[in-house]
Coordinates of C-alpha atoms in Angstrom, one line a residue:
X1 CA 54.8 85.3 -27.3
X2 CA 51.5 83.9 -26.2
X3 CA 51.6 80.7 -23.9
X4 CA 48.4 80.1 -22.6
X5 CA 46.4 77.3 -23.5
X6 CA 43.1 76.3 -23.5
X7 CA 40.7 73.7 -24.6
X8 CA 38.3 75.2 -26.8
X9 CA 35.1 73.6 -26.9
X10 CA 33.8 74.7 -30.3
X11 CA 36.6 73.5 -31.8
X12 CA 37.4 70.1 -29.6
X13 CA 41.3 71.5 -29.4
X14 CA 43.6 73.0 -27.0
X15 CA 44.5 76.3 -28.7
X16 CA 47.0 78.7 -27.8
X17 CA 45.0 81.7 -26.3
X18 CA 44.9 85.0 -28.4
X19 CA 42.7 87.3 -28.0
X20 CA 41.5 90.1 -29.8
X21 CA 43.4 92.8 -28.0
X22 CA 46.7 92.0 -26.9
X23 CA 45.6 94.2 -23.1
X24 CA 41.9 93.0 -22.8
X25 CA 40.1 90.2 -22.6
X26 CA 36.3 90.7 -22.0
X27 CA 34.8 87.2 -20.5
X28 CA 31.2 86.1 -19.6
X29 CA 30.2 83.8 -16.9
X30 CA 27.0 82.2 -17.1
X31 CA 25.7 83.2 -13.7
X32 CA 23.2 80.9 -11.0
X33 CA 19.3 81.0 -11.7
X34 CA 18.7 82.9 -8.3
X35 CA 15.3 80.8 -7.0
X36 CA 17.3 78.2 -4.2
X37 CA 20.2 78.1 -2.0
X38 CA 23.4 78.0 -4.0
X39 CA 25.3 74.6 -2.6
X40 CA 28.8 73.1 -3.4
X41 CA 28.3 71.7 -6.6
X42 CA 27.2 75.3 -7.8
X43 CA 30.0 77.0 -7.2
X44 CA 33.0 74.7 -8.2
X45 CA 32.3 76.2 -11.5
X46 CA 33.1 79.3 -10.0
X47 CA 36.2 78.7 -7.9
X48 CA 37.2 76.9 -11.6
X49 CA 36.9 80.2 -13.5
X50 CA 37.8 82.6 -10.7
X51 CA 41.4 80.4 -11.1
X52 CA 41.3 81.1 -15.2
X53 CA 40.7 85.0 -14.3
X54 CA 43.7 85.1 -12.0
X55 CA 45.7 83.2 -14.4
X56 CA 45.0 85.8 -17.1
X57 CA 46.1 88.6 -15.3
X58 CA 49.5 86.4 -13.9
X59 CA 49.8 86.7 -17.6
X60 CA 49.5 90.5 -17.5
X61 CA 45.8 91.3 -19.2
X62 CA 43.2 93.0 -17.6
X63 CA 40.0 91.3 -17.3
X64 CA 36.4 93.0 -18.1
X65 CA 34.1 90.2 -17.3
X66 CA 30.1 90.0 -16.5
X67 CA 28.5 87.7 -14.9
X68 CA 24.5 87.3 -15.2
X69 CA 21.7 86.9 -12.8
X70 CA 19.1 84.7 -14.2
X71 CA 15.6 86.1 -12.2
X72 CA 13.3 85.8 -14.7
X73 CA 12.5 83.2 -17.9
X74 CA 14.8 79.9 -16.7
X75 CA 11.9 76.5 -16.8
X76 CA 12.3 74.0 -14.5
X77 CA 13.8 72.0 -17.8
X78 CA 15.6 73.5 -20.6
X79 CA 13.1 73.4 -22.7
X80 CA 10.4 75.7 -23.5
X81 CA 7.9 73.8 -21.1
X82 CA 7.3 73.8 -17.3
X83 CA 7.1 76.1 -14.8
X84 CA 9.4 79.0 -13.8
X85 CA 11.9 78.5 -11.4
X86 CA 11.4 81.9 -9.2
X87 CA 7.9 80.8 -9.4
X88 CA 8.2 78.0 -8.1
X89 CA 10.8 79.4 -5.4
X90 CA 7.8 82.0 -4.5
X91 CA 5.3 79.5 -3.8
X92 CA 7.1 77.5 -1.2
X93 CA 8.6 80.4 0.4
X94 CA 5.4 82.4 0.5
X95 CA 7.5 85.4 -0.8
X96 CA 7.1 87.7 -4.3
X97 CA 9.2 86.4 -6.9
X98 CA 11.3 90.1 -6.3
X99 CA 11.6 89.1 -2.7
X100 CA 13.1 85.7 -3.4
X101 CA 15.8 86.9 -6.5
X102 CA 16.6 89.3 -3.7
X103 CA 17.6 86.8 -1.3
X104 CA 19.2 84.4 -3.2
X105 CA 21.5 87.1 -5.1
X106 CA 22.3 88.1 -2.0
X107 CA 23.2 84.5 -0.7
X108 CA 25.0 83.5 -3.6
X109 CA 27.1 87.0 -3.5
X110 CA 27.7 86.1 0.3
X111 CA 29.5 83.2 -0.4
X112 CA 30.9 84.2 -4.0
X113 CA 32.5 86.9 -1.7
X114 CA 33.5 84.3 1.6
X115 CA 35.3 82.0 -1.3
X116 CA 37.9 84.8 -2.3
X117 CA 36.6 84.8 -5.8
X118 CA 37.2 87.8 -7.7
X119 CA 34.5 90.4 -8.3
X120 CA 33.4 91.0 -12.2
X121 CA 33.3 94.0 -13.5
X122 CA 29.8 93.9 -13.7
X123 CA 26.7 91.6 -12.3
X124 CA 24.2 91.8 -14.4
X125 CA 20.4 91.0 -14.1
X126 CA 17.8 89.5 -16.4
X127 CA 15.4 92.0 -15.4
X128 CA 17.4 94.7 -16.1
X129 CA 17.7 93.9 -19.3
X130 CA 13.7 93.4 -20.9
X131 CA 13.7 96.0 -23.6
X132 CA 17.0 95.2 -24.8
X133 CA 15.7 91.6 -25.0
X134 CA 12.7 92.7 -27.0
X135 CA 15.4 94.9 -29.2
X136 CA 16.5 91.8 -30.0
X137 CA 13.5 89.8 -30.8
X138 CA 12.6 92.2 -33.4
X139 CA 15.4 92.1 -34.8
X140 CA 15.8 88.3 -35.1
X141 CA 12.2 88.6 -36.3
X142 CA 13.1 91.4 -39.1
X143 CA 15.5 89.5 -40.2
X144 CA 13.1 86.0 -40.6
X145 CA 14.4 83.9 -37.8
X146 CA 11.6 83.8 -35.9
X147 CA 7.7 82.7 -36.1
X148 CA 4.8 83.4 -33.6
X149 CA 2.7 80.4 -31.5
X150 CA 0.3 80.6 -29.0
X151 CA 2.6 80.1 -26.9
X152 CA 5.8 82.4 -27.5
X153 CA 8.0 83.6 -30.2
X154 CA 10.3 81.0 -31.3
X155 CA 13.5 80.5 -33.4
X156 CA 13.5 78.3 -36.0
X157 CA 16.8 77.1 -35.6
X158 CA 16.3 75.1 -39.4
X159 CA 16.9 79.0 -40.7
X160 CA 20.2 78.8 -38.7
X161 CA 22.7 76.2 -41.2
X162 CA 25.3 76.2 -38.0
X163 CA 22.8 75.4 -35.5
X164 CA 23.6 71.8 -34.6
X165 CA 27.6 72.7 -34.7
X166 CA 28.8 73.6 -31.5
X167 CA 27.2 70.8 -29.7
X168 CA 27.5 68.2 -32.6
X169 CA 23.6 67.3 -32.4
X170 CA 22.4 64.7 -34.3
X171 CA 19.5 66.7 -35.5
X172 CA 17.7 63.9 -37.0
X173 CA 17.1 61.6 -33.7
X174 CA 16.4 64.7 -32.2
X175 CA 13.5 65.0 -35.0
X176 CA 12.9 61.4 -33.9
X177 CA 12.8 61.6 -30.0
X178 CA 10.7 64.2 -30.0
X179 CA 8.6 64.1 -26.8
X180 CA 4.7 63.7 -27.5
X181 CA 4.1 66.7 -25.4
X182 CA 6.0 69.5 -27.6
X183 CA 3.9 72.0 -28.6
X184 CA 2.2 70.4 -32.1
X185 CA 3.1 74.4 -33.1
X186 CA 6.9 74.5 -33.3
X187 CA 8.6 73.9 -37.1
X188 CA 11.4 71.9 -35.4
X189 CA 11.5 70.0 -32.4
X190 CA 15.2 72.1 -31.7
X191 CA 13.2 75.4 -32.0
X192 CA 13.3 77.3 -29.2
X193 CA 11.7 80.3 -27.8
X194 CA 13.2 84.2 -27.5
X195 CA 9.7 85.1 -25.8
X196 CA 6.9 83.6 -24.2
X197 CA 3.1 84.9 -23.8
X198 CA 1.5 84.5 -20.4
X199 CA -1.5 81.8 -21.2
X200 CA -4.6 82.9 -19.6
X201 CA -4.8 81.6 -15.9
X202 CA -1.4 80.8 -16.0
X203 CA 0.1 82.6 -12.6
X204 CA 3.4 84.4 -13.5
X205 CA 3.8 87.8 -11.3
X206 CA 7.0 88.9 -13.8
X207 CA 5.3 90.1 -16.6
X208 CA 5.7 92.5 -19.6
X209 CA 3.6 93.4 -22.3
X210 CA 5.3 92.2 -26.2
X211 CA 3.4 92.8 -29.3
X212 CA 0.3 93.4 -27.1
X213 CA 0.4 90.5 -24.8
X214 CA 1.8 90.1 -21.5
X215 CA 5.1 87.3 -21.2
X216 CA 9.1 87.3 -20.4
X217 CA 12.3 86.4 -22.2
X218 CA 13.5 83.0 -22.7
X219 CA 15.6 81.6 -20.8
X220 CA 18.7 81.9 -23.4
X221 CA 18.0 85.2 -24.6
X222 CA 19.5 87.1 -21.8
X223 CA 23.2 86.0 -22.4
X224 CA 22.9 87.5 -25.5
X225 CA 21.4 90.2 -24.4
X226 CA 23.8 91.1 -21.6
X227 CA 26.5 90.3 -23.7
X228 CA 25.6 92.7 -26.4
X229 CA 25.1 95.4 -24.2
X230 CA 28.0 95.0 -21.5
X231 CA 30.7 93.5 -23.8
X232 CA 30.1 94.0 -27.3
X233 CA 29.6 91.8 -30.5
X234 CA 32.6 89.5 -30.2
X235 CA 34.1 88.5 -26.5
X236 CA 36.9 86.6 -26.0
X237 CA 35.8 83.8 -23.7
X238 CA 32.1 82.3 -22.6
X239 CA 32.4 80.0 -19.6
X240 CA 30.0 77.6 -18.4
X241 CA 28.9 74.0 -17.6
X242 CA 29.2 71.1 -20.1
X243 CA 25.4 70.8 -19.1
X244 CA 24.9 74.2 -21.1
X245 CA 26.1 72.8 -24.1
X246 CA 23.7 70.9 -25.7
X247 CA 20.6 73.2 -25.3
X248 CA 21.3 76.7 -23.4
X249 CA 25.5 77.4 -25.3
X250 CA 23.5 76.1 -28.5
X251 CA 20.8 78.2 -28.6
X252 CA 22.9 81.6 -26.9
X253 CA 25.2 80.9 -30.3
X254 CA 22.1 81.0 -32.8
X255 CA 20.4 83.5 -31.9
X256 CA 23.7 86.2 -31.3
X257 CA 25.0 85.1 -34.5
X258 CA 21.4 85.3 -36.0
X259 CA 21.1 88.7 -35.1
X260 CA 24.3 90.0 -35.2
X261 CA 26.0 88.6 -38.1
X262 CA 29.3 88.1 -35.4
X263 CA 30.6 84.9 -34.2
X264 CA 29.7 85.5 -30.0
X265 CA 32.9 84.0 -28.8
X266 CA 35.9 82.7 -29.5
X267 CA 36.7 80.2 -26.7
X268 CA 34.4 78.4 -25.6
X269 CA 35.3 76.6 -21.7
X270 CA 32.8 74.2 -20.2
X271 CA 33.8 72.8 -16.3
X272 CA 32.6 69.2 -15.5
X273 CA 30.2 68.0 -13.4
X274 CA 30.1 67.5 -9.3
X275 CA 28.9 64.8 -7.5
X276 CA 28.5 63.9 -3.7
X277 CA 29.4 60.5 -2.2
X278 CA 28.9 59.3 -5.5
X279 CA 25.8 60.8 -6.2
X280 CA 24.0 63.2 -8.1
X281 CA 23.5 66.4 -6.2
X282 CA 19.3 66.2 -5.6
X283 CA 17.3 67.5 -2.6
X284 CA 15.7 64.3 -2.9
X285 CA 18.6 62.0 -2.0
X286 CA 19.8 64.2 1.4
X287 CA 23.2 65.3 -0.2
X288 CA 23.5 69.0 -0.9
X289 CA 25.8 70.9 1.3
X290 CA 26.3 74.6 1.3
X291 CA 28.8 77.2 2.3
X292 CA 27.3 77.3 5.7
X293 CA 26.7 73.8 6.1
X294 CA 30.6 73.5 5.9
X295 CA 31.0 76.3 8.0
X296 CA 29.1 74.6 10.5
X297 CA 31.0 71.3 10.2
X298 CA 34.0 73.5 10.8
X299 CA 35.6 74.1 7.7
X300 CA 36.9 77.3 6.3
X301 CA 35.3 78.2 2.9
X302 CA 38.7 78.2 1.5
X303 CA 38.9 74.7 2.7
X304 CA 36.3 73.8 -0.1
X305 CA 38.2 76.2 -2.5
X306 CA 41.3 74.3 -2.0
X307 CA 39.6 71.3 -2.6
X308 CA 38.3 72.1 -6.0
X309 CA 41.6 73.5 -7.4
X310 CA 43.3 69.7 -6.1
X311 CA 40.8 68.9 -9.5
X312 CA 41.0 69.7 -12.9
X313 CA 38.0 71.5 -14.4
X314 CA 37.6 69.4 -17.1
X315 CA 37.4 66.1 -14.6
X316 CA 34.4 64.9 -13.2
X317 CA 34.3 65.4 -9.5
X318 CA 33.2 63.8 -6.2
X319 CA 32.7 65.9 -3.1
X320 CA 32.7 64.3 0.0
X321 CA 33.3 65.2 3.7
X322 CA 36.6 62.7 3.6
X323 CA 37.8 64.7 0.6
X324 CA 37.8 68.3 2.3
X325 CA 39.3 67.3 5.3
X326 CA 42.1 65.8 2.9
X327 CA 42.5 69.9 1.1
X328 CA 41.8 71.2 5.1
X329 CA 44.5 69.1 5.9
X330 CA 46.7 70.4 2.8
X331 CA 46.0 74.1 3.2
X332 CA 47.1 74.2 7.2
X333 CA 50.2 72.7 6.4
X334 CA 50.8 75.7 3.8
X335 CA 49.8 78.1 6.5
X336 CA 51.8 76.4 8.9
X337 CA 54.9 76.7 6.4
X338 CA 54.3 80.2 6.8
X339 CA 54.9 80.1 10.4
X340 CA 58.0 78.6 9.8
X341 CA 58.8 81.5 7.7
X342 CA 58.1 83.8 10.5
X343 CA 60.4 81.7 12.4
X344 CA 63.3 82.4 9.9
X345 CA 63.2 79.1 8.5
X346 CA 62.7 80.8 5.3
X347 CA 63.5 79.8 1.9
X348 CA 64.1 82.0 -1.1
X349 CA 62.2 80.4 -4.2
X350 CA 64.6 80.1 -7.3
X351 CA 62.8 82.3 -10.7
X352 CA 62.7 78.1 -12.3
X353 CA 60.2 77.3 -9.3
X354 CA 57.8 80.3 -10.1
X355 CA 57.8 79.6 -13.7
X356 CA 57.1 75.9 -13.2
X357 CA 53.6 77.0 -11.1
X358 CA 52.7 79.4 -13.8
X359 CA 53.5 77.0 -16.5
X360 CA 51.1 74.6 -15.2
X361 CA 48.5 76.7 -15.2
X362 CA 49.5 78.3 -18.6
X363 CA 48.6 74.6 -19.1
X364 CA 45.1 74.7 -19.7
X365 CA 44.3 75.6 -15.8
X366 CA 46.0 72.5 -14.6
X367 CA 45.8 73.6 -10.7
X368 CA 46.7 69.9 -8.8
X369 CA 50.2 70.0 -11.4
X370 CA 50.5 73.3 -9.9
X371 CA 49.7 72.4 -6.3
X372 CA 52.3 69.7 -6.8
X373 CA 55.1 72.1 -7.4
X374 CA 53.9 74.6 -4.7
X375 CA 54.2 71.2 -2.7
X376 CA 57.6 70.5 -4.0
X377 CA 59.2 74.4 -3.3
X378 CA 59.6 73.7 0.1
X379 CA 58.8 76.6 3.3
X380 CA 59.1 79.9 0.9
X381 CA 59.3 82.9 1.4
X382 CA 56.6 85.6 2.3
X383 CA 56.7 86.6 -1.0
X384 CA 56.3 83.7 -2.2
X385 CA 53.4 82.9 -0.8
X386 CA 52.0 86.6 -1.4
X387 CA 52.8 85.2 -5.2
X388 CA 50.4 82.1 -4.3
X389 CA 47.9 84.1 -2.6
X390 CA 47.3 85.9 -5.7
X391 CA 47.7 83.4 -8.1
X392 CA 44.6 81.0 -6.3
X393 CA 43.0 82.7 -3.7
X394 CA 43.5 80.7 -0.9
X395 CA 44.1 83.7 2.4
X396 CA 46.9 81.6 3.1
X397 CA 48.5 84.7 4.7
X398 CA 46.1 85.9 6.3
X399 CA 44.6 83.2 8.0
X400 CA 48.5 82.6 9.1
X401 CA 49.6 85.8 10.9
X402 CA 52.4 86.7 13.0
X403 CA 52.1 85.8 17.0
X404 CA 50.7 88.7 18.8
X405 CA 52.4 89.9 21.8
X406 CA 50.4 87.6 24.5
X407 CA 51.1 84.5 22.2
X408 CA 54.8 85.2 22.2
X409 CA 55.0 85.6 26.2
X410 CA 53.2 82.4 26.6
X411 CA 55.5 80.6 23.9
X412 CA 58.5 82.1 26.4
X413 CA 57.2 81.2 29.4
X414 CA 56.2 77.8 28.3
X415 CA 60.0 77.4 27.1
X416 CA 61.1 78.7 30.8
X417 CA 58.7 75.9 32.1
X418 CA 60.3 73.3 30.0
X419 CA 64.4 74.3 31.4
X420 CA 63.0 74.1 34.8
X421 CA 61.0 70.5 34.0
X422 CA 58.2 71.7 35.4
X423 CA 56.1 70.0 32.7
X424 CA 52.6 70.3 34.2
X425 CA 52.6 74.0 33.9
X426 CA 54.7 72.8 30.4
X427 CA 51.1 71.2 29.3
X428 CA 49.0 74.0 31.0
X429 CA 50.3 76.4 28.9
X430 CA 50.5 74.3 25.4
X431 CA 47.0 74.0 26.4
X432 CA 46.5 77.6 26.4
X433 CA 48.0 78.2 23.1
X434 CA 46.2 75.4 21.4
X435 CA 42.8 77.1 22.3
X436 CA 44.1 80.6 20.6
X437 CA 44.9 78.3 17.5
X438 CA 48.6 78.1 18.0
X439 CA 50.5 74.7 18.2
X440 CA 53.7 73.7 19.7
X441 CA 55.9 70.8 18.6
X442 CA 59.4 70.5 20.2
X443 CA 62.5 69.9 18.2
X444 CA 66.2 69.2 18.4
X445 CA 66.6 73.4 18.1
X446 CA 63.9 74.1 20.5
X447 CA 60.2 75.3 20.1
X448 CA 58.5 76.0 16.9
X449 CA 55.0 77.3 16.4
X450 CA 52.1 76.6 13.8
X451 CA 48.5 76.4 13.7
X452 CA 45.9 74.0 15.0
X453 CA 43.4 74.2 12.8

């Protein structure tokens, strides 16, 4: 019988997941827009659903899941207005727009990679994707949805009676609140565009020609797209942030179901924001950190993926410095209960304990409930924490290996210093140890070993 659950967003409940095949479940993650350095608050969505992936197959299905690369069509703003982020990107670099969705896919993969988070089945880019895209604008068009500007080809989302559903918009103070500067063009102020035309003098270097002037996809219409085309009509789960909701999830869902006569998805899952030392993550206020930037304060990567599973992805989170030495803390005292198990102090986990961690996370991905039972299991077994290691990522065994030869004859001979009370050569060798990353503590039953840092 099914027993996982999750909070649906386009229905406001917790539902017991079922998905269309009983094997498969085909999932899309909306991907980074690929014009800046990915940082911290960018990839706790990530850790969030690499944990829900892992918990689908701990509950035996096999996951086909894409994840997009926005290069092309994302504003600075949501809207239809602005300037285009790789644009942008290229002008303060001094690179080609190609040259800089080439370096930051290949940052963001980097450390996608350096946080343990499993691969998708596929990685898809927006500019792979342009004719498909304009497949779909003519069919949207065919079928009425759609109206031309000077500007683009927009949807005219009153055409589309579900429209303001999924994000419960209050259409008619959106009507109200329109700002001055929309386009006097546009039907509805909600109306949103599948393409947009190049204006003249207007610099954009990714271009393609669509009913005989040059312009991109919006923003939105790639999801769709990619989805189509990887996945099929109807997938099983779209992930995202609960900023998507309003605007980019809204529009993805008209425009799908516009043209496709399918409902996209069935679950819906939206993670909630990050903040830093209280603080909005903004260039302007000093606080982003990245992978590397942690790296060079001295923290493992995993250090920050512990962190973020000690949260709940539905809970508003702040990131601070304080707060990952807290989960660095946490995850070397797992690693050095797996040095206790190399040291035979071993405890075989009862089939009640394994059921209780998966049952947490059965409960709508509720990782710190889970943490608190790995807490409460006591030293383990290996294969316990082989079970652990798969079930959140974390390299606990391998970043907690067995002494090597040298280590061992040092740990002896630091022991045959101790009988003799010669403690300075006692020290000298602790010492030693310590800078290869081993500790020594010294107990009632003699020497035991763990890790420093």
């Amino acid at each position: 019988m099914p027993k996982l659950r999750l909070y649906n967003t386009l229905t406001r409940k917790l539902e017991t997941f079922d998905p269309f095949n009983s094997n498969l479940v085909k999932v899309y993650t909306c991907g980074p827009t690929v014009y800046s350095q990915p940082h911290v608050g960018n990839f706790a969505a990530y850790v969030y659903w690499d944990l829900m992936v892992r918990t689908l197959e701990a509950n035996d299905y096999k996951v086909e899941r894409v994840i997009n690369l926005t290069d092309v069509g994302h504003l600075v703003s949501d809207g239809d207005d602005g300037e285009d982020k790789l644009e942008k990107g290229a002008r303060k670099s001094g690179k080609t727009v190609w040259e800089v969705a080439e370096y930051y896919i290949s940052a963001f993969q980097k450390d996608f990679r350096r946080l343990q988070l499993r691969e998708p089945t596929s990685w898809a880019r927006a500019t792979d994707y342009i004719d498909e895209d304009i497949a779909i604008v003519d069919l949207l068009t065919k079928k009425g949805y759609t109206y031309e500007t000077t500007d683009g080809v927009y949807f005219d989302t009153s055409k589309f009676e579900a429209y303001a559903d999924f994000a419960k918009l209050q259409l008619d103070q959106l009507r109200a609140g329109a700002r001055v500067e929309f386009s006097n063009e546009k039907k509805n102020p909600s109306d949103f565009a599948v393409w947009k035309f190049i204006q003249p003098g207007e610099q954009h270097a990714m271009r393609w020609d669509y009913l005989g002037r040059p312009g991109y996809p919006g923003w939105h219409l790639e999801c769709s797209t990619i989805i189509h085309n990887l996945l099929g009509e109807t997938i099983d789960i779209h992930t995202g942030g609960i900023d998507h909701i309003p605007v980019h999830h809204t529009n993805e869902i008209a425009q799908s179901e516009a043209a496709f006569d399918k409902k996209l998805a069935k679950y819906w899952l939206h993670c909630n924001f990050l903040t830093v030392d209280g603080e909005k993550i903004s260039k302007s206020l000093g606080n982003i950190y990245t992978i590397d930037d942690l790296v060079k304060q001295g923290y493992s990567p995993l250090d920050f993926k512990m962190w973020v599973l000690q949260g709940h992805y539905q809970t508003e989170r702040d990131f601070s410095l304080e707060q990952l030495e807290s989960a660095r803390v946490r995850r070397l005292n797992w690693r050095n209960r797996i040095a206790l198990c190399h040291q035979g102090q071993q405890k075989t986990v009862t089939p009640n304990q394994y059921e209780k961690i998966l049952a947490a996370l059965d409960d709508n991905l509720n990782s710190p409930q889970a943490f608190a039972a790995i807490d409460e299991a006591g030293n383990g077994d290996i294969k316990f924490w082989q079970y652990i290691d798969k079930l959140f990522g974390l390299s606990l065994l391998h970043d907690a290996p067995v002494l090597t030869d040298e280590q061992e004859k040092l740990i002896n001979q630091r022991a045959s210093a101790r009988n003799k009370k010669d403690f300075a050569r006692s020290d000298e060798l602790r010492q030693q140890l310590a800078d290869d990353n081993i500790s020594i503590s010294d107990t009632p039953d003699g020497q035991v070993w763990g890790y420093v840092r």
